[in-house]
């Protein structure tokens, strides 16, 4: 009888010990879960708990539960073993972003290659390059020391006019290594043309505190001939309406022609890890006996200053300044310049980026000249 009682007590003691161990294990697990999940629950709400419990959470519930400023992808973050997108349309943070869809050529249309290049050369002047075909004989280093005849105030009044004589000049819409040979690279859609480049520059300058007029008048459509006459009318109209304008910028895009196999080139420079279309500034002069453009040195001073500033801010972005016996409506003011941004086979993304960089260059010079 005594041996039976001892055996019962031993069994009871073993059960008690097992129960105590189990309780301790449960308590430890509960503490660990609370320590890890409580901050998450506080931040993200009950949707996480529902996910952890294996219950389906709707997109609406998840959106309400997630803090808008947190940048969290979805309530699916509670299940890290599922890297794919959730079945209910909520992406997990491990889901790869959809790649940009690159179009494939239409087999009914002929294509030719696109190749990248970088345009340099010219003669060095104070740390930047100039391609001088003007035969003017001027000392460009000395001209650089003369301040541009530009007087601006940071009071919101318009000081810069941006326009495009060839307003319909357009670009590739996607980053492809080919183009259609029958494409005329013209568009009346401002989101596809040089007008969008000027628009990007205008935003930057205006954000810097200077007034900007971006005139989007189409000067080369429907008729290309007479574009410069029509753009001169636009300049004069704006100068009359806004007499505080000091700088007029005619935004174009260039074209290099093509190789025997049809290859066309786009000038590209890398700026802060991103491809940008190279920019070329043009300065003109008039050496005729009866010059239409007698004050061309004044415009040259501004062009040199912009080229110097652009090279210091964004090395390699600017092609050599092109100085030649041209006019291009630069006689309209002492601050008139023409810029070429990329070519027809640069992408719209590349040239818009360059538009912003052009705006930053102009803004930096305005800051230097502001009274």
CSV table of C-alpha atoms in Angstrom, one decimal:
chain,number,residue,atom,x,y,z
A,1,UNK,CA,0.0,0.0,0.0
A,2,UNK,CA,2.9,2.3,1.0
A,3,UNK,CA,4.7,1.5,-2.3
A,4,UNK,CA,1.6,2.4,-4.3
A,5,UNK,CA,1.2,5.7,-2.5
A,6,UNK,CA,4.8,6.6,-3.3
A,7,UNK,CA,4.4,5.7,-7.0
A,8,UNK,CA,1.3,7.9,-7.2
A,9,UNK,CA,3.2,10.8,-5.6
A,10,UNK,CA,6.1,10.3,-8.1
A,11,UNK,CA,3.7,10.5,-11.1
A,12,UNK,CA,2.0,13.6,-9.6
A,13,UNK,CA,5.4,15.3,-9.2
A,14,UNK,CA,6.5,14.5,-12.7
A,15,UNK,CA,3.2,15.9,-14.1
A,16,UNK,CA,3.6,19.1,-12.0
A,17,UNK,CA,7.2,19.6,-13.2
A,18,UNK,CA,6.1,19.1,-16.8
A,19,UNK,CA,3.3,21.5,-16.4
A,20,UNK,CA,5.6,24.1,-14.9
A,21,UNK,CA,8.1,23.8,-17.7
A,22,UNK,CA,5.4,24.1,-20.3
A,23,UNK,CA,4.0,27.2,-18.7
A,24,UNK,CA,7.4,28.8,-18.5
A,25,UNK,CA,8.0,28.1,-22.2
A,26,UNK,CA,4.7,29.6,-23.2
A,27,UNK,CA,5.4,32.6,-21.1
A,28,UNK,CA,8.8,33.1,-22.7
A,29,UNK,CA,7.4,32.8,-26.2
A,30,UNK,CA,4.6,35.2,-25.4
A,31,UNK,CA,7.1,37.8,-24.1
A,32,UNK,CA,9.3,37.4,-27.2
A,33,UNK,CA,6.3,37.9,-29.6
A,34,UNK,CA,5.1,40.9,-27.6
A,35,UNK,CA,8.5,42.5,-27.6
A,36,UNK,CA,8.8,42.2,-31.4
A,37,UNK,CA,5.3,42.7,-32.5
A,38,UNK,CA,4.0,45.4,-30.2
A,39,UNK,CA,5.9,48.3,-31.9
A,40,UNK,CA,4.6,47.0,-35.3
A,41,UNK,CA,1.1,46.8,-34.0
A,42,UNK,CA,1.3,50.3,-32.6
A,43,UNK,CA,2.5,51.7,-35.9
A,44,UNK,CA,0.5,49.7,-38.4
A,45,UNK,CA,-2.8,48.8,-36.7
A,46,UNK,CA,-4.8,45.7,-36.6
A,47,UNK,CA,-4.3,44.6,-40.2
A,48,UNK,CA,-0.9,43.1,-39.2
A,49,UNK,CA,-2.5,41.1,-36.5
A,50,UNK,CA,-5.1,39.8,-38.8
A,51,UNK,CA,-2.4,38.8,-41.3
A,52,UNK,CA,-0.4,37.0,-38.6
A,53,UNK,CA,-3.5,35.1,-37.6
A,54,UNK,CA,-3.9,33.9,-41.2
A,55,UNK,CA,-7.0,36.0,-42.0
A,56,UNK,CA,-7.3,37.7,-45.4
A,57,UNK,CA,-7.1,41.5,-45.2
A,58,UNK,CA,-8.7,43.6,-48.0
A,59,UNK,CA,-6.9,46.4,-49.8
A,60,UNK,CA,-9.1,49.0,-48.1
A,61,UNK,CA,-8.4,47.6,-44.6
A,62,UNK,CA,-4.7,47.5,-45.3
A,63,UNK,CA,-4.7,51.1,-46.6
A,64,UNK,CA,-6.4,52.3,-43.5
A,65,UNK,CA,-4.1,50.4,-41.2
A,66,UNK,CA,-0.9,51.5,-42.8
A,67,UNK,CA,0.4,55.0,-42.0
A,68,UNK,CA,0.4,57.1,-45.2
A,69,UNK,CA,3.8,58.6,-44.6
A,70,UNK,CA,5.5,55.4,-43.7
A,71,UNK,CA,6.2,54.2,-47.2
A,72,UNK,CA,5.3,50.6,-46.3
A,73,UNK,CA,4.2,48.6,-49.3
A,74,UNK,CA,1.4,46.6,-47.9
A,75,UNK,CA,0.0,44.5,-45.1
A,76,UNK,CA,1.7,41.6,-46.8
A,77,UNK,CA,4.9,42.5,-45.0
A,78,UNK,CA,3.8,40.2,-42.2
A,79,UNK,CA,4.5,37.2,-44.4
A,80,UNK,CA,8.1,37.6,-45.5
A,81,UNK,CA,8.2,34.1,-46.9
A,82,UNK,CA,6.0,35.3,-49.8
A,83,UNK,CA,8.1,37.6,-52.1
A,84,UNK,CA,5.5,37.7,-54.9
A,85,UNK,CA,2.7,40.2,-55.1
A,86,UNK,CA,-0.3,39.3,-52.9
A,87,UNK,CA,-3.3,37.7,-54.6
A,88,UNK,CA,-5.5,40.6,-53.5
A,89,UNK,CA,-3.4,43.1,-55.4
A,90,UNK,CA,-1.3,44.4,-52.5
A,91,UNK,CA,2.4,44.3,-53.2
A,92,UNK,CA,4.8,43.0,-50.7
A,93,UNK,CA,8.0,45.0,-50.1
A,94,UNK,CA,10.0,42.3,-51.8
A,95,UNK,CA,8.1,42.6,-55.1
A,96,UNK,CA,10.4,44.0,-57.9
A,97,UNK,CA,9.1,47.2,-59.6
A,98,UNK,CA,7.7,46.6,-63.0
A,99,UNK,CA,10.5,47.3,-65.6
A,100,UNK,CA,9.9,50.0,-68.2
A,101,UNK,CA,8.3,48.5,-71.3
A,102,UNK,CA,10.6,49.0,-74.2
A,103,UNK,CA,8.7,48.9,-77.5
A,104,UNK,CA,9.6,46.5,-80.2
A,105,UNK,CA,9.8,47.8,-83.8
A,106,UNK,CA,6.9,47.6,-86.1
A,107,UNK,CA,7.9,45.1,-88.7
A,108,UNK,CA,6.1,47.1,-91.4
A,109,UNK,CA,8.4,50.1,-90.8
A,110,UNK,CA,12.2,50.4,-91.5
A,111,UNK,CA,14.5,51.1,-88.6
A,112,UNK,CA,18.1,52.1,-88.2
A,113,UNK,CA,20.5,52.2,-85.2
A,114,UNK,CA,20.9,54.8,-82.5
A,115,UNK,CA,24.3,55.3,-80.9
A,116,UNK,CA,25.5,57.4,-78.0
A,117,UNK,CA,28.5,59.8,-78.3
A,118,UNK,CA,30.1,62.6,-76.4
A,119,UNK,CA,31.0,65.9,-78.1
A,120,UNK,CA,34.2,67.7,-77.1
A,121,UNK,CA,36.9,69.6,-78.8
A,122,UNK,CA,37.4,73.3,-79.4
A,123,UNK,CA,40.0,75.5,-77.8
A,124,UNK,CA,40.3,75.9,-74.0
A,125,UNK,CA,39.3,79.2,-72.5
A,126,UNK,CA,39.5,79.6,-68.7
A,127,UNK,CA,38.6,76.0,-68.0
A,128,UNK,CA,36.0,75.5,-70.7
A,129,UNK,CA,35.9,74.9,-74.5
A,130,UNK,CA,34.9,77.2,-77.4
A,131,UNK,CA,34.7,76.3,-81.0
A,132,UNK,CA,35.4,79.7,-82.6
A,133,UNK,CA,34.8,80.0,-86.4
A,134,UNK,CA,33.9,83.7,-86.2
A,135,UNK,CA,37.2,85.1,-87.6
A,136,UNK,CA,36.5,88.0,-85.3
A,137,UNK,CA,39.9,88.0,-83.7
A,138,UNK,CA,38.6,88.8,-80.3
A,139,UNK,CA,40.4,87.6,-77.2
A,140,UNK,CA,37.8,85.4,-75.6
A,141,UNK,CA,39.6,85.3,-72.2
A,142,UNK,CA,39.5,89.1,-72.1
A,143,UNK,CA,35.9,89.2,-73.1
A,144,UNK,CA,35.0,86.8,-70.3
A,145,UNK,CA,36.3,89.4,-67.8
A,146,UNK,CA,33.6,91.9,-68.9
A,147,UNK,CA,30.3,91.6,-67.0
A,148,UNK,CA,27.3,90.9,-69.2
A,149,UNK,CA,25.0,93.9,-69.8
A,150,UNK,CA,22.2,92.2,-67.9
A,151,UNK,CA,20.5,93.9,-64.9
A,152,UNK,CA,18.1,91.7,-62.9
A,153,UNK,CA,16.4,91.8,-59.5
A,154,UNK,CA,15.0,88.9,-57.5
A,155,UNK,CA,11.6,90.5,-57.0
A,156,UNK,CA,9.5,88.2,-59.1
A,157,UNK,CA,9.4,90.4,-62.2
A,158,UNK,CA,10.1,88.6,-65.5
A,159,UNK,CA,13.8,88.7,-66.3
A,160,UNK,CA,14.0,85.6,-68.6
A,161,UNK,CA,12.1,84.8,-71.8
A,162,UNK,CA,12.2,81.1,-73.0
A,163,UNK,CA,10.8,80.3,-76.4
A,164,UNK,CA,11.5,78.0,-79.4
A,165,UNK,CA,11.8,79.1,-83.0
A,166,UNK,CA,11.5,75.5,-84.1
A,167,UNK,CA,8.8,74.6,-81.6
A,168,UNK,CA,7.9,71.3,-83.0
A,169,UNK,CA,11.4,69.7,-82.8
A,170,UNK,CA,10.9,66.4,-81.0
A,171,UNK,CA,12.8,63.4,-79.6
A,172,UNK,CA,12.5,59.6,-79.1
A,173,UNK,CA,9.8,58.8,-76.5
A,174,UNK,CA,11.5,55.6,-75.3
A,175,UNK,CA,15.1,54.6,-74.7
A,176,UNK,CA,15.7,52.3,-77.7
A,177,UNK,CA,18.7,51.6,-79.8
A,178,UNK,CA,16.8,52.1,-83.0
A,179,UNK,CA,14.6,54.7,-84.7
A,180,UNK,CA,12.1,54.7,-87.5
A,181,UNK,CA,13.7,56.0,-90.7
A,182,UNK,CA,10.4,57.6,-91.8
A,183,UNK,CA,10.1,59.6,-88.6
A,184,UNK,CA,10.3,63.4,-89.2
A,185,UNK,CA,10.9,64.0,-85.5
A,186,UNK,CA,8.3,66.8,-85.4
A,187,UNK,CA,5.4,67.0,-83.0
A,188,UNK,CA,2.8,69.6,-82.0
A,189,UNK,CA,2.5,67.9,-78.6
A,190,UNK,CA,4.4,70.1,-76.2
A,191,UNK,CA,5.2,67.1,-74.0
A,192,UNK,CA,7.2,65.5,-76.8
A,193,UNK,CA,9.1,68.6,-78.1
A,194,UNK,CA,11.6,71.2,-77.2
A,195,UNK,CA,8.8,73.1,-75.5
A,196,UNK,CA,9.0,70.5,-72.6
A,197,UNK,CA,12.7,71.2,-72.3
A,198,UNK,CA,12.2,74.9,-71.9
A,199,UNK,CA,9.4,74.2,-69.5
A,200,UNK,CA,11.8,72.3,-67.2
A,201,UNK,CA,14.3,75.2,-67.3
A,202,UNK,CA,11.5,77.7,-66.5
A,203,UNK,CA,10.5,75.8,-63.4
A,204,UNK,CA,14.0,75.8,-62.0
A,205,UNK,CA,14.6,79.5,-62.6
A,206,UNK,CA,11.3,80.5,-61.2
A,207,UNK,CA,11.8,78.4,-58.1
A,208,UNK,CA,15.0,80.4,-57.6
A,209,UNK,CA,13.1,83.6,-57.2
A,210,UNK,CA,13.3,85.1,-60.7
A,211,UNK,CA,10.4,85.8,-63.0
A,212,UNK,CA,10.2,83.7,-66.2
A,213,UNK,CA,8.0,83.9,-69.3
A,214,UNK,CA,7.8,80.7,-71.2
A,215,UNK,CA,6.1,81.5,-74.6
A,216,UNK,CA,4.9,78.3,-76.2
A,217,UNK,CA,3.9,79.9,-79.5
A,218,UNK,CA,4.4,77.5,-82.5
A,219,UNK,CA,6.6,79.2,-85.0
A,220,UNK,CA,7.5,76.4,-87.4
A,221,UNK,CA,4.0,74.8,-87.8
A,222,UNK,CA,2.2,74.5,-90.1
A,223,UNK,CA,4.9,76.3,-92.1
A,224,UNK,CA,8.6,75.9,-91.4
A,225,UNK,CA,9.8,78.7,-93.7
A,226,UNK,CA,9.8,82.1,-91.9
A,227,UNK,CA,10.1,80.6,-88.4
A,228,UNK,CA,12.7,83.2,-87.3
A,229,UNK,CA,10.6,86.1,-88.5
A,230,UNK,CA,7.7,84.8,-86.5
A,231,UNK,CA,9.8,84.1,-83.4
A,232,UNK,CA,11.2,87.6,-83.6
A,233,UNK,CA,7.7,88.9,-83.4
A,234,UNK,CA,7.2,86.8,-80.2
A,235,UNK,CA,10.4,88.3,-78.7
A,236,UNK,CA,9.3,91.9,-79.5
A,237,UNK,CA,5.8,91.3,-78.1
A,238,UNK,CA,7.2,89.9,-74.8
A,239,UNK,CA,9.8,92.7,-74.5
A,240,UNK,CA,7.1,95.3,-75.0
A,241,UNK,CA,4.8,93.6,-72.4
A,242,UNK,CA,7.5,92.8,-69.9
A,243,UNK,CA,10.3,95.5,-70.2
A,244,UNK,CA,12.1,93.9,-67.2
A,245,UNK,CA,13.1,90.9,-69.4
A,246,UNK,CA,16.9,90.9,-69.8
A,247,UNK,CA,17.7,87.4,-71.2
A,248,UNK,CA,16.0,85.6,-74.1
A,249,UNK,CA,16.8,81.9,-74.7
A,250,UNK,CA,15.8,80.2,-77.9
A,251,UNK,CA,15.6,76.5,-77.1
A,252,UNK,CA,16.3,74.1,-80.0
A,253,UNK,CA,17.6,70.5,-80.6
A,254,UNK,CA,20.4,69.6,-82.9
A,255,UNK,CA,20.8,66.9,-85.6
A,256,UNK,CA,24.1,65.3,-86.7
A,257,UNK,CA,22.9,63.6,-89.9
A,258,UNK,CA,23.4,59.9,-90.3
A,259,UNK,CA,26.0,57.3,-91.3
A,260,UNK,CA,25.8,55.1,-94.5
A,261,UNK,CA,24.0,52.4,-92.6
A,262,UNK,CA,21.5,55.0,-91.2
A,263,UNK,CA,23.0,55.3,-87.7
A,264,UNK,CA,22.1,58.5,-85.9
A,265,UNK,CA,24.0,59.8,-82.9
A,266,UNK,CA,22.8,61.3,-79.6
A,267,UNK,CA,25.3,63.3,-77.4
A,268,UNK,CA,25.1,62.1,-73.8
A,269,UNK,CA,26.8,63.0,-70.6
A,270,UNK,CA,26.4,61.4,-67.2
A,271,UNK,CA,25.3,63.9,-64.5
A,272,UNK,CA,24.8,62.5,-60.9
A,273,UNK,CA,24.5,59.0,-62.3
A,274,UNK,CA,21.8,59.9,-64.8
A,275,UNK,CA,22.1,60.3,-68.6
A,276,UNK,CA,21.6,63.9,-69.8
A,277,UNK,CA,21.6,65.1,-73.4
A,278,UNK,CA,24.5,67.4,-74.0
A,279,UNK,CA,23.8,71.1,-74.4
A,280,UNK,CA,25.4,73.5,-76.9
A,281,UNK,CA,25.3,77.3,-76.4
A,282,UNK,CA,25.6,79.4,-79.6
A,283,UNK,CA,27.0,83.0,-79.7
A,284,UNK,CA,26.9,85.0,-82.9
A,285,UNK,CA,28.7,88.0,-84.4
A,286,UNK,CA,28.2,90.4,-87.3
A,287,UNK,CA,31.4,91.6,-89.1
A,288,UNK,CA,29.6,93.1,-92.1
A,289,UNK,CA,30.1,96.8,-93.2
A,290,UNK,CA,26.5,97.6,-92.3
A,291,UNK,CA,25.9,95.3,-89.3
A,292,UNK,CA,22.4,94.3,-88.2
A,293,UNK,CA,23.9,93.0,-85.1
A,294,UNK,CA,26.4,95.7,-84.0
A,295,UNK,CA,26.3,94.9,-80.2
A,296,UNK,CA,27.2,91.2,-80.6
A,297,UNK,CA,30.0,91.4,-78.0
A,298,UNK,CA,27.4,92.1,-75.3
A,299,UNK,CA,25.7,88.8,-76.1
A,300,UNK,CA,29.1,87.0,-76.2
A,301,UNK,CA,29.8,88.1,-72.7
A,302,UNK,CA,26.7,86.4,-71.4
A,303,UNK,CA,27.3,83.3,-73.5
A,304,UNK,CA,30.9,83.0,-72.2
A,305,UNK,CA,29.6,83.4,-68.6
A,306,UNK,CA,27.0,80.7,-69.0
A,307,UNK,CA,29.5,78.3,-70.6
A,308,UNK,CA,31.9,78.8,-67.8
A,309,UNK,CA,29.2,78.3,-65.1
A,310,UNK,CA,27.8,75.3,-66.8
A,311,UNK,CA,31.2,73.6,-67.1
A,312,UNK,CA,31.9,74.2,-63.4
A,313,UNK,CA,28.5,72.9,-62.2
A,314,UNK,CA,28.2,70.0,-64.6
A,315,UNK,CA,31.5,68.9,-66.1
A,316,UNK,CA,31.1,67.4,-69.5
A,317,UNK,CA,27.4,68.4,-70.0
A,318,UNK,CA,28.1,71.3,-72.2
A,319,UNK,CA,29.5,70.9,-75.7
A,320,UNK,CA,32.0,73.6,-76.7
A,321,UNK,CA,30.4,77.0,-77.1
A,322,UNK,CA,29.9,77.6,-80.8
A,323,UNK,CA,30.9,81.1,-81.8
A,324,UNK,CA,30.3,82.0,-85.4
A,325,UNK,CA,29.1,84.7,-87.8
A,326,UNK,CA,25.4,84.1,-87.2
A,327,UNK,CA,22.5,86.1,-85.9
A,328,UNK,CA,19.6,83.9,-84.9
A,329,UNK,CA,17.6,86.9,-83.6
A,330,UNK,CA,20.4,87.6,-81.1
A,331,UNK,CA,20.2,91.3,-82.0
A,332,UNK,CA,16.9,91.5,-80.0
A,333,UNK,CA,18.7,92.2,-76.7
A,334,UNK,CA,22.1,92.2,-75.1
A,335,UNK,CA,21.2,89.0,-73.4
A,336,UNK,CA,20.0,86.8,-76.3
A,337,UNK,CA,21.3,83.3,-76.7
A,338,UNK,CA,20.4,80.1,-78.6
A,339,UNK,CA,20.9,76.6,-77.1
A,340,UNK,CA,20.8,73.2,-78.7
A,341,UNK,CA,19.7,70.4,-76.4
A,342,UNK,CA,20.5,66.9,-77.6
A,343,UNK,CA,19.5,65.6,-81.1
A,344,UNK,CA,16.4,64.0,-82.5
A,345,UNK,CA,17.4,60.5,-81.1
A,346,UNK,CA,18.0,61.6,-77.6
A,347,UNK,CA,15.1,60.5,-75.4
A,348,UNK,CA,12.5,62.9,-74.0
A,349,UNK,CA,13.7,61.9,-70.5
A,350,UNK,CA,17.3,62.8,-71.3
A,351,UNK,CA,16.4,66.2,-72.7
A,352,UNK,CA,14.0,67.1,-69.9
A,353,UNK,CA,16.7,66.4,-67.4
A,354,UNK,CA,19.1,68.6,-69.4
A,355,UNK,CA,16.4,71.3,-69.4
A,356,UNK,CA,16.5,71.3,-65.6
A,357,UNK,CA,20.3,71.5,-65.6
A,358,UNK,CA,20.1,74.4,-68.1
A,359,UNK,CA,17.8,76.1,-65.8
A,360,UNK,CA,20.2,75.6,-62.9
A,361,UNK,CA,23.0,77.1,-65.0
A,362,UNK,CA,21.0,80.2,-65.9
A,363,UNK,CA,19.8,80.5,-62.3
A,364,UNK,CA,23.4,80.4,-61.0
A,365,UNK,CA,24.5,83.2,-63.4
A,366,UNK,CA,21.4,85.2,-62.4
A,367,UNK,CA,22.4,84.9,-58.8
A,368,UNK,CA,25.9,86.2,-59.6
A,369,UNK,CA,24.4,89.2,-61.5
A,370,UNK,CA,21.4,90.0,-59.3
A,371,UNK,CA,21.4,93.6,-58.1
